Amino acid sequence: MNHQSHDIITESSSSWEDLDPDEFLNHNKTDDGIDKNDKNDDDDEDDVNENDDENDENEEEDNESLTSWTQEFMEHWKQHAFAVLVAIVATVAAHSYKKSPSPAVPVPYSSSSSSSAPTLHLYDDAHEHLHEYTRTANITFCDPFDSSKDSSSSSSSSSSSLKVMEFHISNEFLPALHAHYAADVWQDVNYSRVLTFLEQLPSHLQIKSSSTRGLTHYYIDPSIETLYPYYNPTAEAKMSANGLETKPLRAAHLTFTGFGVKFFNLSPKPVLLYWDGREERKVVGEIAPFESLGTATTPGQSFSMTPVYDADQVVGRWVVTADDVTLYFEPMNDDQIQQLTQQERLLYQMQKLNQEFAKHYLIHSRRAWLSQFPRAFPLHPMWETSYIHQKHVYRDEGRDYHIRVESVLPKVLTIPDFLSDHECEALIQLALHEGLRASTVVAGSQRTMMRDVSTRSSDNTWLERGNNATSLTDAIYRRAARLLRLDERLFQKPVDDEVPAHRHSIAESLQVVRYRAGEEYTAHHDFVYPSQQLWYQPTRFATLLLYLNDDFEGGHTVFPRAVTRDLHDGVRIRPKKGTAVLFYSMLPDGNMDDRSQHASEPVQLGEKFIANLWVWEPLIN
């Protein structure tokens, strides 16, 4: 491994990553570098001093005997200590993350195969998949590739859809990077220990270069040619020569212009985010200090921020465009930043670190970074979606299930006959028995539930696998886990009535939804924007949508931003009883998939029943 240092350090430091908080507070080194823990407790003070004198004399003799090349080596090590330290920690974490064991799961097989899928491995610990987790797993500061290769070349250890990218971090934000590595070492799920022992993080390093260079991977959108591998340009040319109508192989222009936008509050005070319509003004949600909030919108929409105590005092206003979807409220000058508490300053630097990475990510991938840096790659597997109408077959419960890729950008798949007619009807009756209530949407960084009929007009109820579990709901959870190739015990391990089942799960309770005539759910995303202080960065990874009936008109599921050759309105899926739709809200590089935006079109006649099962990565918040 060739290490290239981009920082010159004039003062070395000890390896703070190996220390726990108690060791931070009780520094166990003397001024001359002797470890007090190595001294014999039975020795008296005179013996210790005598040993110290002898050690000092021996050390002086050793120093005098050093050759010139050894002295040069030691000086070189001091200059590069920080870069080597960060590289070792990051690389070891990434290596252990990539080598972490995965559960035995059903795998795709040829339809001609007679072998059955392997059984699922049941862990004793429901969160076994998190034992090797680190938030910084997919970044490194030590170049593992040939320096002669371009940074966009693909890594042999990565998926062909991922390529290497280089990014730079201003050294003024290195304390934020230190905090993330400390959180990895301590497994600090909400950064409370990091913020408590903030003064013990290294701060005395003097780095002469202006930035630190790092490497990670980003997801590459496949070309339109990749989506249609069966396209034959020669045959198309012959058809055109014979006067037959042909279509060039290029992505269709989409009529839908919506996108996701993310607002950042870089101030020590909470604020309210408003959508400013022509005739009304709506609260999108509250944004906590140094946190963010996202929503779906369209070009030209206006948003504003106000203090939580005065909705009339506008402190920030934006008119959004698709070219700039990460917007920052940053009211502080340099003097005000210096007046922040140490904890506030670190949270501010963490957001600035994310902002710097987002700029490099946008340049390489040509898409906005909607996640929070650093972000680990998804732990859960994804079905291959290389081209449109690609097919997979997997065997479960003694039968073959057929999967078809409906879209690659975003990743959308359908599974016919996932539920039987009897299961669909029984699930509807179970939901009606539980009672349906008005559907809500999530608002604000505090994830407040609110009713908004202009966005979502329907009724729903929730069915848990654990509490009041029936053989029906249990069977659906098991089947869904095998479809997603995950340990079924992660899908709501049954517990007693006093402990909510979702606390032991990566899957939410099953939501059954009813749409009456005229009701709909406008274009939205299923992923959530986690707080930067959450080590696991939990968000929705995939959605399994189940059609429970089809005796109605309208109500298609549409992915209006899906990239195809000839569908200007995106991909529309007609509901069919028993069919499942699986789509992913995340990209393989850990970013949110903005193209996963989807909608339920208005029901024209009758009632539409569906069920949603949301699976989180790497666990539910």
PDB file of N, CA, C and O in Angstrom, residues 165 328 352 354-364 369:
ATOM      1  N   MET A 165     -13.468   8.210  -5.827  1.00  0.00           N
ATOM      2  CA  MET A 165     -13.431   9.666  -5.928  1.00  0.00           C
ATOM      3  C   MET A 165     -12.521  10.225  -4.851  1.00  0.00           C
ATOM      4  O   MET A 165     -12.368   9.661  -3.770  1.00  0.00           O
ATOM      5  N   TYR A 328     -28.451  26.554   2.782  1.00  0.00           N
ATOM      6  CA  TYR A 328     -27.903  26.768   4.120  1.00  0.00           C
ATOM      7  C   TYR A 328     -28.343  28.109   4.688  1.00  0.00           C
ATOM      8  O   TYR A 328     -28.218  29.149   4.032  1.00  0.00           O
ATOM      9  N   LYS A 352     -20.219  21.809   8.389  1.00  0.00           N
ATOM     10  CA  LYS A 352     -19.333  22.376   7.371  1.00  0.00           C
ATOM     11  C   LYS A 352     -18.503  21.279   6.705  1.00  0.00           C
ATOM     12  O   LYS A 352     -18.209  21.349   5.505  1.00  0.00           O
ATOM     13  N   ASN A 354     -19.556  18.227   6.236  1.00  0.00           N
ATOM     14  CA  ASN A 354     -20.512  17.619   5.307  1.00  0.00           C
ATOM     15  C   ASN A 354     -20.673  18.471   4.053  1.00  0.00           C
ATOM     16  O   ASN A 354     -20.748  17.951   2.932  1.00  0.00           O
ATOM     17  N   GLN A 355     -20.706  19.783   4.227  1.00  0.00           N
ATOM     18  CA  GLN A 355     -20.865  20.690   3.094  1.00  0.00           C
ATOM     19  C   GLN A 355     -19.675  20.605   2.144  1.00  0.00           C
ATOM     20  O   GLN A 355     -19.847  20.606   0.916  1.00  0.00           O
ATOM     21  N   GLU A 356     -18.472  20.509   2.693  1.00  0.00           N
ATOM     22  CA  GLU A 356     -17.283  20.404   1.845  1.00  0.00           C
ATOM     23  C   GLU A 356     -17.282  19.099   1.055  1.00  0.00           C
ATOM     24  O   GLU A 356     -16.984  19.078  -0.138  1.00  0.00           O
ATOM     25  N   PHE A 357     -17.623  17.998   1.725  1.00  0.00           N
ATOM     26  CA  PHE A 357     -17.669  16.723   1.014  1.00  0.00           C
ATOM     27  C   PHE A 357     -18.719  16.763  -0.086  1.00  0.00           C
ATOM     28  O   PHE A 357     -18.508  16.228  -1.182  1.00  0.00           O
ATOM     29  N   ALA A 358     -19.869  17.387   0.193  1.00  0.00           N
ATOM     30  CA  ALA A 358     -20.958  17.437  -0.781  1.00  0.00           C
ATOM     31  C   ALA A 358     -20.522  18.116  -2.077  1.00  0.00           C
ATOM     32  O   ALA A 358     -20.971  17.734  -3.166  1.00  0.00           O
ATOM     33  N   LYS A 359     -19.652  19.113  -1.988  1.00  0.00           N
ATOM     34  CA  LYS A 359     -19.174  19.793  -3.190  1.00  0.00           C
ATOM     35  C   LYS A 359     -18.378  18.842  -4.076  1.00  0.00           C
ATOM     36  O   LYS A 359     -18.556  18.813  -5.298  1.00  0.00           O
ATOM     37  N   HIS A 360     -17.499  18.049  -3.473  1.00  0.00           N
ATOM     38  CA  HIS A 360     -16.703  17.096  -4.250  1.00  0.00           C
ATOM     39  C   HIS A 360     -17.585  15.986  -4.814  1.00  0.00           C
ATOM     40  O   HIS A 360     -17.397  15.551  -5.957  1.00  0.00           O
ATOM     41  N   TYR A 361     -18.548  15.532  -4.024  1.00  0.00           N
ATOM     42  CA  TYR A 361     -19.447  14.473  -4.484  1.00  0.00           C
ATOM     43  C   TYR A 361     -20.252  14.939  -5.693  1.00  0.00           C
ATOM     44  O   TYR A 361     -20.447  14.184  -6.653  1.00  0.00           O
ATOM     45  N   LEU A 362     -20.717  16.174  -5.663  1.00  0.00           N
ATOM     46  CA  LEU A 362     -21.491  16.718  -6.781  1.00  0.00           C
ATOM     47  C   LEU A 362     -20.655  16.777  -8.053  1.00  0.00           C
ATOM     48  O   LEU A 362     -21.135  16.452  -9.147  1.00  0.00           O
ATOM     49  N   ILE A 363     -19.397  17.159  -7.927  1.00  0.00           N
ATOM     50  CA  ILE A 363     -18.520  17.252  -9.099  1.00  0.00           C
ATOM     51  C   ILE A 363     -18.325  15.881  -9.736  1.00  0.00           C
ATOM     52  O   ILE A 363     -18.380  15.734 -10.962  1.00  0.00           O
ATOM     53  N   HIS A 364     -18.111  14.865  -8.920  1.00  0.00           N
ATOM     54  CA  HIS A 364     -17.840  13.527  -9.449  1.00  0.00           C
ATOM     55  C   HIS A 364     -19.106  12.831  -9.943  1.00  0.00           C
ATOM     56  O   HIS A 364     -19.120  12.253 -11.035  1.00  0.00           O
ATOM     57  N   TRP A 369     -25.582  15.557  -2.794  1.00  0.00           N
ATOM     58  CA  TRP A 369     -25.368  14.688  -1.637  1.00  0.00           C
ATOM     59  C   TRP A 369     -26.451  15.007  -0.617  1.00  0.00           C
ATOM     60  O   TRP A 369     -26.444  16.054   0.027  1.00  0.00           O
TER      61      TRP A 369
END
